Amino acid sequence: MIAKTASKKAPKQGMLENVMRQFDNAADIIDLNTNIRKILEVTNNEIVVHFPVRMDNGEVEIFTGYRVQHNNSLGPYKGGLRYHPTVDIDAAKALAMWMTWKTSLAGLPYGGAKGGIQLDPNKYSVSELERITRRFTYALGDNIGPELDIPAPDVNTNPQTMAWILDTYMSTKSPAERSTNMHVVTGKPIGAGGSKGRDRATGYGVFLTIKFWAESNNIELRDKKFIVQGFGNVGYWTAFFLVNEGAILTAVQDAYGSIANEDGIDVDQLLEYSQGNKGSILGYAKARTIDSKDFFSLDCDICIPAALGNQITAKNAHKVKAYLIAEGANGPTDVDAEEILLQKGIDIIPDILCNSGGVIGSYFEWLQNRNGEIWSLDEVMEKLEKKMKESFSTVLKTSKERKVDMRTAAFVIAIERLEEAYVQRGIFP
């Protein structure tokens, strides 16, 4: 299932500024070592590749691909690849930094990376996307690898994309080495070495953090109304698990528009409809179409932005009526908007905690490939819940102890772990 985003021309500007302001805020609070601060505020490697691909009509088109590797002090680089018109070097840098904080917070032996190709995948056939993906993989060459940098699906990429990358990468290795490179990507189809549960890991993680938050505040999720921006993999699975808990999905927004029904929207029926409607939720008979600019002002208890960055800004934050925002996407709330939301008493489960189920699920897949193991779905989900619970509890505890919001607490934990690694290991030479 290809993830759909909330806006075909969603703004990308400001993401790098946002992540740096978040980092500086937490670094000041913990009085981060000046030298370590210098290291963490820059990226290790920024790779830009231009490569030709022959289109179905015989013409050659040149594409630009990116891979930014932020920091690998805790382990190999890890992060998604997205296919979107807003992909550029600054967006990749911001997302790579968030991945470093996310993997550190989750206690995973990974660093942060991100990348993708600047294109609108809707304009290309499946065979063209396959050739683009394979050529991009070849262009990246040894800049990715199972013990160096492990890509995963992101916006507009999916298990099929990962299977193409895997096959292309393995084809560049000698026959004796190929089977040892199965873990070069995660989020693969089951038949190509993927893990059970990886498809739902991010959405399940978002659901779990909402559930843990509700429990910590003595709130019942049953009959609570929630809205979801983005009805791709993350949005669908988050909604699926929340509805199973008794919550009511009242509005959805995707790349094509927004729909609402205060009495509730059937998650599986909407998925079936969108899959048969070229991925669009518009025209769904059991909900009315609403103006997309009014989406975040809808009356609800929980708001789940699960599309692109910079969706909740200073311009619309004051309209938000939800008392909880659970960030399924990376960087959906900008810094100025967050100040407004916190002043209104709205809680925010930050992206580096809320959507970390995806990278945790990827870690489990990586481990299974590496060790030649196959875990059952129940095993994966149980391990995922345990890991998410540990992270959430630590963030909540730190938030209360330091009297800071959850995002600041999450950043403090993540950065302190990286600082400890540098203090213990030293800096070469």
Tab-separated table of C-alpha atoms in Angstrom:
chain	number	residue	atom	x	y	z
A	1	MET	CA	0.000	0.000	0.000
A	2	ILE	CA	1.530	3.320	-1.066
A	3	ALA	CA	1.216	6.040	1.555
A	4	LYS	CA	-0.780	9.052	0.463
A	5	THR	CA	0.137	12.458	1.759
A	6	ALA	CA	-2.051	15.297	2.892
A	7	SER	CA	-1.044	17.755	0.239
A	8	LYS	CA	0.629	17.386	-3.114
A	9	LYS	CA	2.389	20.694	-2.527
A	10	ALA	CA	2.836	20.534	1.235
A	11	PRO	CA	5.460	22.981	2.487
A	12	LYS	CA	8.873	21.582	3.247
A	13	GLN	CA	10.504	24.845	4.297
A	14	GLY	CA	11.300	25.214	7.961
A	15	MET	CA	11.797	21.527	8.797
A	16	LEU	CA	15.544	21.917	9.271
A	17	GLU	CA	15.005	25.061	11.305
A	18	ASN	CA	12.429	23.211	13.433
A	19	VAL	CA	14.667	20.264	14.247
A	20	MET	CA	17.580	22.589	15.086
A	21	ARG	CA	15.409	24.668	17.415
A	22	GLN	CA	14.202	21.477	19.121
A	23	PHE	CA	17.788	20.248	19.438
A	24	ASP	CA	19.088	23.590	20.776
A	25	ASN	CA	16.308	23.744	23.351
A	26	ALA	CA	17.117	20.294	24.766
A	27	ALA	CA	20.895	20.829	24.500
A	28	ASP	CA	20.604	24.010	26.563
A	29	ILE	CA	18.547	22.252	29.233
A	30	ILE	CA	21.114	19.466	29.734
A	31	ASP	CA	24.077	21.821	29.230
A	32	LEU	CA	25.379	19.568	26.454
A	33	ASN	CA	29.172	19.377	26.100
A	34	THR	CA	30.154	22.122	23.622
A	35	ASN	CA	32.325	19.865	21.487
A	36	ILE	CA	29.690	17.117	21.283
A	37	ARG	CA	27.134	19.763	20.392
A	38	LYS	CA	29.270	20.790	17.408
A	39	ILE	CA	29.294	17.185	16.189
A	40	LEU	CA	25.564	16.562	16.607
A	41	GLU	CA	24.395	19.753	14.901
A	42	VAL	CA	25.945	18.755	11.579
A	43	THR	CA	25.486	15.712	9.344
A	44	ASN	CA	28.275	13.200	8.683
A	45	ASN	CA	27.561	12.673	4.977
A	46	GLU	CA	25.298	14.236	2.372
A	47	ILE	CA	25.024	12.235	-0.854
A	48	VAL	CA	23.372	13.682	-3.974
A	49	VAL	CA	23.155	11.550	-7.121
A	50	HIS	CA	21.851	12.465	-10.577
A	51	PHE	CA	21.000	9.470	-12.728
A	52	PRO	CA	19.321	8.767	-16.094
A	53	VAL	CA	16.342	6.438	-16.540
A	54	ARG	CA	14.630	5.460	-19.794
A	55	MET	CA	10.889	6.080	-19.697
A	56	ASP	CA	8.186	3.877	-21.247
A	57	ASN	CA	8.075	6.164	-24.295
A	58	GLY	CA	11.785	5.655	-24.945
A	59	GLU	CA	12.846	9.094	-23.722
A	60	VAL	CA	15.516	9.470	-21.008
A	61	GLU	CA	14.740	11.503	-17.882
A	62	ILE	CA	17.292	12.653	-15.290
A	63	PHE	CA	16.389	12.219	-11.620
A	64	THR	CA	17.973	13.589	-8.460
A	65	GLY	CA	18.270	11.330	-5.423
A	66	TYR	CA	19.439	12.087	-1.899
A	67	ARG	CA	20.811	10.187	1.076
A	68	VAL	CA	21.831	12.083	4.189
A	69	GLN	CA	23.649	10.246	6.990
A	70	HIS	CA	23.500	12.290	10.166
A	71	ASN	CA	25.260	10.336	12.904
A	72	ASN	CA	26.361	6.727	13.479
A	73	SER	CA	27.893	6.842	16.946
A	74	LEU	CA	25.339	4.290	18.223
A	75	GLY	CA	25.327	2.007	15.162
A	76	PRO	CA	24.632	1.836	11.400
A	77	TYR	CA	22.618	4.628	9.788
A	78	LYS	CA	18.893	3.867	9.564
A	79	GLY	CA	16.054	5.715	7.895
A	80	GLY	CA	13.441	5.827	5.177
A	81	LEU	CA	13.447	6.721	1.506
A	82	ARG	CA	10.584	8.883	0.251
A	83	TYR	CA	9.425	9.693	-3.273
A	84	HIS	CA	7.930	13.173	-3.233
A	85	PRO	CA	8.298	16.555	-4.989
A	86	THR	CA	9.364	18.174	-1.686
A	87	VAL	CA	12.440	15.956	-1.247
A	88	ASP	CA	15.615	18.057	-1.170
A	89	ILE	CA	18.849	18.202	0.793
A	90	ASP	CA	17.463	20.318	3.663
A	91	ALA	CA	14.398	18.103	4.097
A	92	ALA	CA	16.646	15.015	4.097
A	93	LYS	CA	18.983	16.617	6.668
A	94	ALA	CA	16.095	17.444	9.001
A	95	LEU	CA	14.574	13.971	8.698
A	96	ALA	CA	17.975	12.285	9.187
A	97	MET	CA	18.491	14.230	12.417
A	98	TRP	CA	15.048	13.214	13.683
A	99	MET	CA	15.977	9.593	12.936
A	100	THR	CA	19.109	9.896	15.093
A	101	TRP	CA	17.051	11.146	18.035
A	102	LYS	CA	14.351	8.531	17.355
A	103	THR	CA	16.697	5.526	17.338
A	104	SER	CA	18.570	6.814	20.382
A	105	LEU	CA	15.335	7.346	22.317
A	106	ALA	CA	14.153	3.823	21.396
A	107	GLY	CA	17.438	2.368	22.659
A	108	LEU	CA	18.310	0.873	19.260
A	109	PRO	CA	21.883	0.312	17.989
A	110	TYR	CA	21.323	2.679	15.062
A	111	GLY	CA	22.121	6.174	13.875
A	112	GLY	CA	19.961	8.419	11.718
A	113	ALA	CA	19.683	8.739	7.945
A	114	LYS	CA	17.048	9.754	5.408
A	115	GLY	CA	16.721	10.253	1.701
A	116	GLY	CA	14.670	9.817	-1.397
A	117	ILE	CA	14.007	11.027	-4.907
A	118	GLN	CA	12.442	14.323	-5.911
A	119	LEU	CA	9.458	13.159	-7.975
A	120	ASP	CA	5.704	12.719	-8.000
A	121	PRO	CA	5.222	8.918	-8.227
A	122	ASN	CA	1.677	9.369	-9.544
A	123	LYS	CA	3.170	10.567	-12.843
A	124	TYR	CA	5.052	7.316	-13.507
A	125	SER	CA	4.057	3.756	-14.364
A	126	VAL	CA	4.972	0.824	-12.115
A	127	SER	CA	7.653	-0.290	-14.575
A	128	GLU	CA	9.114	3.245	-14.642
A	129	LEU	CA	9.157	3.390	-10.837
A	130	GLU	CA	10.952	0.045	-10.773
A	131	ARG	CA	13.642	1.297	-13.179
A	132	ILE	CA	13.975	4.567	-11.238
A	133	THR	CA	14.357	2.672	-7.953
A	134	ARG	CA	16.893	0.198	-9.312
A	135	ARG	CA	18.958	2.948	-10.959
A	136	PHE	CA	18.884	5.002	-7.741
A	137	THR	CA	20.082	1.976	-5.775
A	138	TYR	CA	22.912	1.426	-8.246
A	139	ALA	CA	23.854	5.125	-8.066
A	140	LEU	CA	24.035	4.971	-4.240
A	141	GLY	CA	26.392	1.982	-4.549
A	142	ASP	CA	28.317	1.199	-1.379
A	143	ASN	CA	26.909	4.252	0.433
A	144	ILE	CA	24.243	1.862	1.729
A	145	GLY	CA	24.827	-1.593	3.212
A	146	PRO	CA	23.480	-3.975	5.893
A	147	GLU	CA	26.065	-2.865	8.444
A	148	LEU	CA	26.456	0.715	7.154
A	149	ASP	CA	23.129	2.314	6.182
A	150	ILE	CA	19.803	0.481	6.038
A	151	PRO	CA	16.941	2.192	4.130
A	152	ALA	CA	13.232	1.524	4.761
A	153	PRO	CA	9.877	2.630	3.296
A	154	ASP	CA	8.627	6.161	3.839
A	155	VAL	CA	6.220	8.521	2.054
A	156	ASN	CA	5.143	7.026	-1.297
A	157	THR	CA	7.441	4.008	-0.988
A	158	ASN	CA	6.400	0.534	0.141
A	159	PRO	CA	7.535	-3.111	0.504
A	160	GLN	CA	7.727	-3.479	-3.282
A	161	THR	CA	10.153	-0.549	-3.444
A	162	MET	CA	12.319	-2.244	-0.833
A	163	ALA	CA	12.248	-5.545	-2.768
A	164	TRP	CA	13.583	-3.754	-5.873
A	165	ILE	CA	16.359	-2.141	-3.827
A	166	LEU	CA	17.237	-5.481	-2.215
A	167	ASP	CA	17.407	-7.313	-5.531
A	168	THR	CA	19.481	-4.582	-7.199
A	169	TYR	CA	21.905	-4.297	-4.289
A	170	MET	CA	22.357	-8.079	-4.008
A	171	SER	CA	22.986	-8.283	-7.771
A	172	THR	CA	26.062	-6.080	-7.331
A	173	LYS	CA	27.611	-8.607	-4.927
A	174	SER	CA	29.349	-11.879	-5.678
A	175	PRO	CA	27.120	-14.997	-5.557
A	176	ALA	CA	28.721	-16.102	-2.277
A	177	GLU	CA	27.922	-12.768	-0.613
A	178	ARG	CA	24.355	-12.212	-1.772
A	179	SER	CA	22.468	-14.064	0.952
A	180	THR	CA	24.490	-12.219	3.615
A	181	ASN	CA	23.080	-8.895	2.411
A	182	MET	CA	19.392	-9.618	2.999
A	183	HIS	CA	19.252	-6.977	5.761
A	184	VAL	CA	20.385	-4.082	3.528
A	185	VAL	CA	16.780	-2.801	3.658
A	186	THR	CA	13.847	-3.344	6.006
A	187	GLY	CA	10.126	-3.133	5.348
A	188	LYS	CA	10.446	-5.832	2.683
A	189	PRO	CA	7.605	-8.148	1.569
A	190	ILE	CA	7.387	-11.311	3.688
A	191	GLY	CA	8.477	-13.471	0.744
A	192	ALA	CA	11.591	-11.360	0.244
A	193	GLY	CA	12.813	-11.610	3.842
A	194	GLY	CA	10.399	-9.207	5.475
A	195	SER	CA	9.110	-9.519	9.031
A	196	LYS	CA	5.571	-10.292	10.086
A	197	GLY	CA	4.048	-7.215	11.677
A	198	ARG	CA	6.349	-4.701	9.979
A	199	ASP	CA	3.441	-3.468	7.849
A	200	ARG	CA	1.513	-2.354	10.937
A	201	ALA	CA	4.413	-1.540	13.275
A	202	THR	CA	4.356	2.256	12.885
A	203	GLY	CA	0.572	2.551	13.187
A	204	TYR	CA	0.485	0.105	16.091
A	205	GLY	CA	3.174	2.158	17.821
A	206	VAL	CA	1.153	5.359	17.353
A	207	PHE	CA	-1.885	3.582	18.797
A	208	LEU	CA	0.128	2.246	21.746
A	209	THR	CA	1.475	5.680	22.704
A	210	ILE	CA	-2.089	7.058	22.620
A	211	LYS	CA	-3.218	4.134	24.779
A	212	PHE	CA	-0.345	4.623	27.259
A	213	TRP	CA	-1.065	8.358	27.401
A	214	ALA	CA	-4.760	7.683	28.067
A	215	GLU	CA	-3.920	5.206	30.830
A	216	SER	CA	-1.522	7.668	32.474
A	217	ASN	CA	-4.315	10.270	32.490
A	218	ASN	CA	-7.092	7.863	33.557
A	219	ILE	CA	-8.914	8.395	30.260
A	220	GLU	CA	-11.018	5.752	28.502
A	221	LEU	CA	-10.470	5.564	24.744
A	222	ARG	CA	-13.927	4.111	24.160
A	223	ASP	CA	-16.191	6.612	22.358
A	224	LYS	CA	-13.409	9.173	22.008
A	225	LYS	CA	-13.499	10.902	18.612
A	226	PHE	CA	-10.338	11.078	16.541
A	227	ILE	CA	-9.290	12.455	13.154
A	228	VAL	CA	-6.451	11.222	10.931
A	229	GLN	CA	-4.459	13.190	8.370
A	230	GLY	CA	-2.969	10.763	5.865
A	231	PHE	CA	-4.632	7.448	5.060
A	232	GLY	CA	-1.590	5.489	4.010
A	233	ASN	CA	0.036	2.725	5.998
A	234	VAL	CA	0.443	4.691	9.236
A	235	GLY	CA	-2.947	6.402	9.189
A	236	TYR	CA	-4.845	3.226	8.348
A	237	TRP	CA	-3.272	0.995	10.995
A	238	THR	CA	-3.485	3.670	13.710
A	239	ALA	CA	-7.192	4.091	12.964
A	240	PHE	CA	-7.689	0.312	12.788
A	241	PHE	CA	-6.317	-0.281	16.290
A	242	LEU	CA	-8.045	2.761	17.822
A	243	VAL	CA	-11.438	1.689	16.451
A	244	ASN	CA	-10.823	-1.799	17.855
A	245	GLU	CA	-10.365	-0.091	21.217
A	246	GLY	CA	-13.780	1.571	20.877
A	247	ALA	CA	-12.711	5.006	19.621
A	248	ILE	CA	-14.610	6.656	16.735
A	249	LEU	CA	-12.969	7.846	13.517
A	250	THR	CA	-14.835	11.011	12.502
A	251	ALA	CA	-12.666	12.552	9.743
A	252	VAL	CA	-9.857	11.668	7.343
A	253	GLN	CA	-7.686	13.777	5.064
A	254	ASP	CA	-5.440	12.550	2.255
A	255	ALA	CA	-3.633	14.007	-0.764
A	256	TYR	CA	-6.937	14.480	-2.580
A	257	GLY	CA	-9.119	16.079	0.081
A	258	SER	CA	-10.995	15.608	3.352
A	259	ILE	CA	-14.114	13.741	4.476
A	260	ALA	CA	-16.058	13.653	7.743
A	261	ASN	CA	-18.861	11.799	9.493
A	262	GLU	CA	-19.519	12.596	13.172
A	263	ASP	CA	-21.230	9.203	13.625
A	264	GLY	CA	-18.082	7.363	12.601
A	265	ILE	CA	-16.250	6.123	9.500
A	266	ASP	CA	-15.677	2.406	8.944
A	267	VAL	CA	-11.898	2.041	8.595
A	268	ASP	CA	-11.852	-1.115	6.487
A	269	GLN	CA	-14.662	0.042	4.223
A	270	LEU	CA	-12.818	3.314	3.600
A	271	LEU	CA	-9.591	1.446	2.827
A	272	GLU	CA	-11.385	-0.831	0.380
A	273	TYR	CA	-13.022	2.179	-1.261
A	274	SER	CA	-9.770	4.165	-1.578
A	275	GLN	CA	-7.891	1.195	-3.031
A	276	GLY	CA	-10.530	0.940	-5.743
A	277	ASN	CA	-10.535	4.725	-6.270
A	278	LYS	CA	-6.878	5.247	-7.276
A	279	GLY	CA	-5.914	5.755	-3.641
A	280	SER	CA	-8.339	8.630	-3.018
A	281	ILE	CA	-10.860	8.792	-0.171
A	282	LEU	CA	-12.954	11.428	-1.975
A	283	GLY	CA	-16.426	10.301	-3.046
A	284	TYR	CA	-16.797	7.830	-0.169
A	285	ALA	CA	-20.583	7.542	0.145
A	286	LYS	CA	-20.780	7.285	3.947
A	287	ALA	CA	-19.056	10.608	4.677
A	288	ARG	CA	-19.354	14.172	3.462
A	289	THR	CA	-16.583	16.129	1.767
A	290	ILE	CA	-15.265	19.078	3.772
A	291	ASP	CA	-12.851	21.925	3.028
A	292	SER	CA	-9.316	20.690	3.770
A	293	LYS	CA	-8.337	23.980	5.395
A	294	ASP	CA	-10.944	23.283	8.103
A	295	PHE	CA	-9.606	19.808	8.922
A	296	PHE	CA	-7.561	20.625	12.039
A	297	SER	CA	-10.380	22.782	13.454
A	298	LEU	CA	-12.802	19.842	13.574
A	299	ASP	CA	-14.314	18.977	16.943
A	300	CYS	CA	-12.516	15.848	18.221
A	301	ASP	CA	-10.600	14.454	21.173
A	302	ILE	CA	-7.493	13.152	19.384
A	303	CYS	CA	-5.783	14.472	16.256
A	304	ILE	CA	-3.310	12.256	14.396
A	305	PRO	CA	-1.226	14.000	11.709
A	306	ALA	CA	0.230	11.036	9.775
A	307	ALA	CA	1.233	12.611	6.460
A	308	LEU	CA	3.981	15.213	5.888
A	309	GLY	CA	5.908	17.763	7.941
A	310	ASN	CA	4.786	21.308	8.823
A	311	GLN	CA	1.055	20.603	8.707
A	312	ILE	CA	0.141	22.239	12.021
A	313	THR	CA	1.577	25.753	11.980
A	314	ALA	CA	1.125	29.070	13.778
A	315	LYS	CA	-1.608	29.830	11.216
A	316	ASN	CA	-3.914	26.943	12.190
A	317	ALA	CA	-2.729	25.844	15.661
A	318	HIS	CA	-5.175	28.147	17.468
A	319	LYS	CA	-8.066	26.358	15.703
A	320	VAL	CA	-7.157	22.890	17.012
A	321	LYS	CA	-9.880	21.529	19.290
A	322	ALA	CA	-8.337	18.140	20.134
A	323	TYR	CA	-6.743	17.784	23.565
A	324	LEU	CA	-4.156	15.283	22.287
A	325	ILE	CA	-2.009	15.362	19.157
A	326	ALA	CA	-0.235	12.107	18.312
A	327	GLU	CA	2.419	12.681	15.659
A	328	GLY	CA	2.292	9.770	13.236
A	329	ALA	CA	4.308	11.783	10.698
A	330	ASN	CA	7.789	13.247	11.102
A	331	GLY	CA	7.747	16.924	12.035
A	332	PRO	CA	4.032	17.616	11.439
A	333	THR	CA	3.946	20.348	14.095
A	334	ASP	CA	6.293	23.305	13.744
A	335	VAL	CA	7.924	24.952	16.764
A	336	ASP	CA	5.761	28.091	16.744
A	337	ALA	CA	2.596	25.991	16.532
A	338	GLU	CA	3.739	23.834	19.416
A	339	GLU	CA	4.093	26.864	21.678
A	340	ILE	CA	0.484	27.822	20.912
A	341	LEU	CA	-0.785	24.261	21.474
A	342	LEU	CA	1.030	23.849	24.798
A	343	GLN	CA	-0.322	27.192	26.001
A	344	LYS	CA	-3.808	25.880	25.179
A	345	GLY	CA	-3.124	22.835	27.383
A	346	ILE	CA	-3.003	20.401	24.452
A	347	ASP	CA	-0.700	17.416	24.964
A	348	ILE	CA	1.587	16.344	22.113
A	349	ILE	CA	3.085	12.871	21.789
A	350	PRO	CA	6.216	13.785	19.801
A	351	ASP	CA	7.112	12.112	16.524
A	352	ILE	CA	10.402	10.623	17.740
A	353	LEU	CA	8.396	8.671	20.329
A	354	CYS	CA	4.965	8.358	18.714
A	355	ASN	CA	5.966	6.878	15.347
A	356	SER	CA	9.064	4.990	16.511
A	357	GLY	CA	7.210	1.669	16.171
A	358	GLY	CA	8.295	1.681	12.527
A	359	VAL	CA	12.021	1.755	13.198
A	360	ILE	CA	11.616	-0.703	16.086
A	361	GLY	CA	9.797	-3.067	13.704
A	362	SER	CA	12.597	-2.514	11.187
A	363	TYR	CA	15.160	-3.394	13.850
A	364	PHE	CA	13.333	-6.668	14.518
A	365	GLU	CA	13.354	-7.467	10.783
A	366	TRP	CA	17.064	-6.596	10.559
A	367	LEU	CA	17.811	-8.876	13.525
A	368	GLN	CA	15.865	-11.794	12.039
A	369	ASN	CA	17.652	-11.478	8.674
A	370	ARG	CA	21.011	-11.143	10.381
A	371	ASN	CA	20.499	-14.181	12.592
A	372	GLY	CA	18.566	-16.374	10.165
A	373	GLU	CA	15.451	-16.354	12.356
A	374	ILE	CA	11.721	-16.067	11.631
A	375	TRP	CA	9.488	-14.696	14.390
A	376	SER	CA	5.717	-15.125	14.622
A	377	LEU	CA	3.388	-12.114	14.407
A	378	ASP	CA	2.555	-12.478	18.109
A	379	GLU	CA	6.248	-12.418	19.020
A	380	VAL	CA	6.858	-9.274	16.995
A	381	MET	CA	3.845	-7.422	18.400
A	382	GLU	CA	4.663	-8.432	21.963
A	383	LYS	CA	8.282	-7.272	21.648
A	384	LEU	CA	7.127	-4.039	19.987
A	385	GLU	CA	4.680	-3.239	22.767
A	386	LYS	CA	7.325	-3.888	25.413
A	387	LYS	CA	9.834	-1.581	23.699
A	388	MET	CA	7.257	1.188	23.151
A	389	LYS	CA	6.121	0.936	26.778
A	390	GLU	CA	9.716	1.352	28.003
A	391	SER	CA	10.228	4.425	25.824
A	392	PHE	CA	6.914	6.029	26.766
A	393	SER	CA	7.438	5.461	30.493
A	394	THR	CA	10.933	6.948	30.360
A	395	VAL	CA	9.711	10.030	28.485
A	396	LEU	CA	6.782	10.531	30.873
A	397	LYS	CA	9.064	10.175	33.913
A	398	THR	CA	11.616	12.636	32.514
A	399	SER	CA	8.852	15.066	31.561
A	400	LYS	CA	7.556	15.122	35.137
A	401	GLU	CA	10.997	15.238	36.771
A	402	ARG	CA	12.282	18.090	34.627
A	403	LYS	CA	8.871	19.812	34.369
A	404	VAL	CA	9.065	19.950	30.569
A	405	ASP	CA	6.769	18.892	27.718
A	406	MET	CA	7.036	15.396	26.236
A	407	ARG	CA	9.004	16.449	23.149
A	408	THR	CA	11.653	18.204	25.208
A	409	ALA	CA	11.850	15.181	27.513
A	410	ALA	CA	12.261	12.832	24.532
A	411	PHE	CA	15.033	14.990	23.044
A	412	VAL	CA	16.801	15.211	26.405
A	413	ILE	CA	16.864	11.410	26.747
A	414	ALA	CA	18.020	10.877	23.160
A	415	ILE	CA	20.783	13.482	23.270
A	416	GLU	CA	22.056	12.387	26.688
A	417	ARG	CA	22.499	8.830	25.353
A	418	LEU	CA	24.526	10.136	22.403
A	419	GLU	CA	26.571	12.371	24.699
A	420	GLU	CA	27.358	9.374	26.903
A	421	ALA	CA	28.585	7.410	23.888
A	422	TYR	CA	30.984	10.194	22.873
A	423	VAL	CA	32.222	10.731	26.445
A	424	GLN	CA	32.953	7.025	26.863
A	425	ARG	CA	34.491	6.431	23.439
A	426	GLY	CA	36.280	9.712	22.914
A	427	ILE	CA	36.831	11.380	19.549
A	428	PHE	CA	39.379	10.038	17.020
A	429	PRO	CA	42.299	10.753	16.806
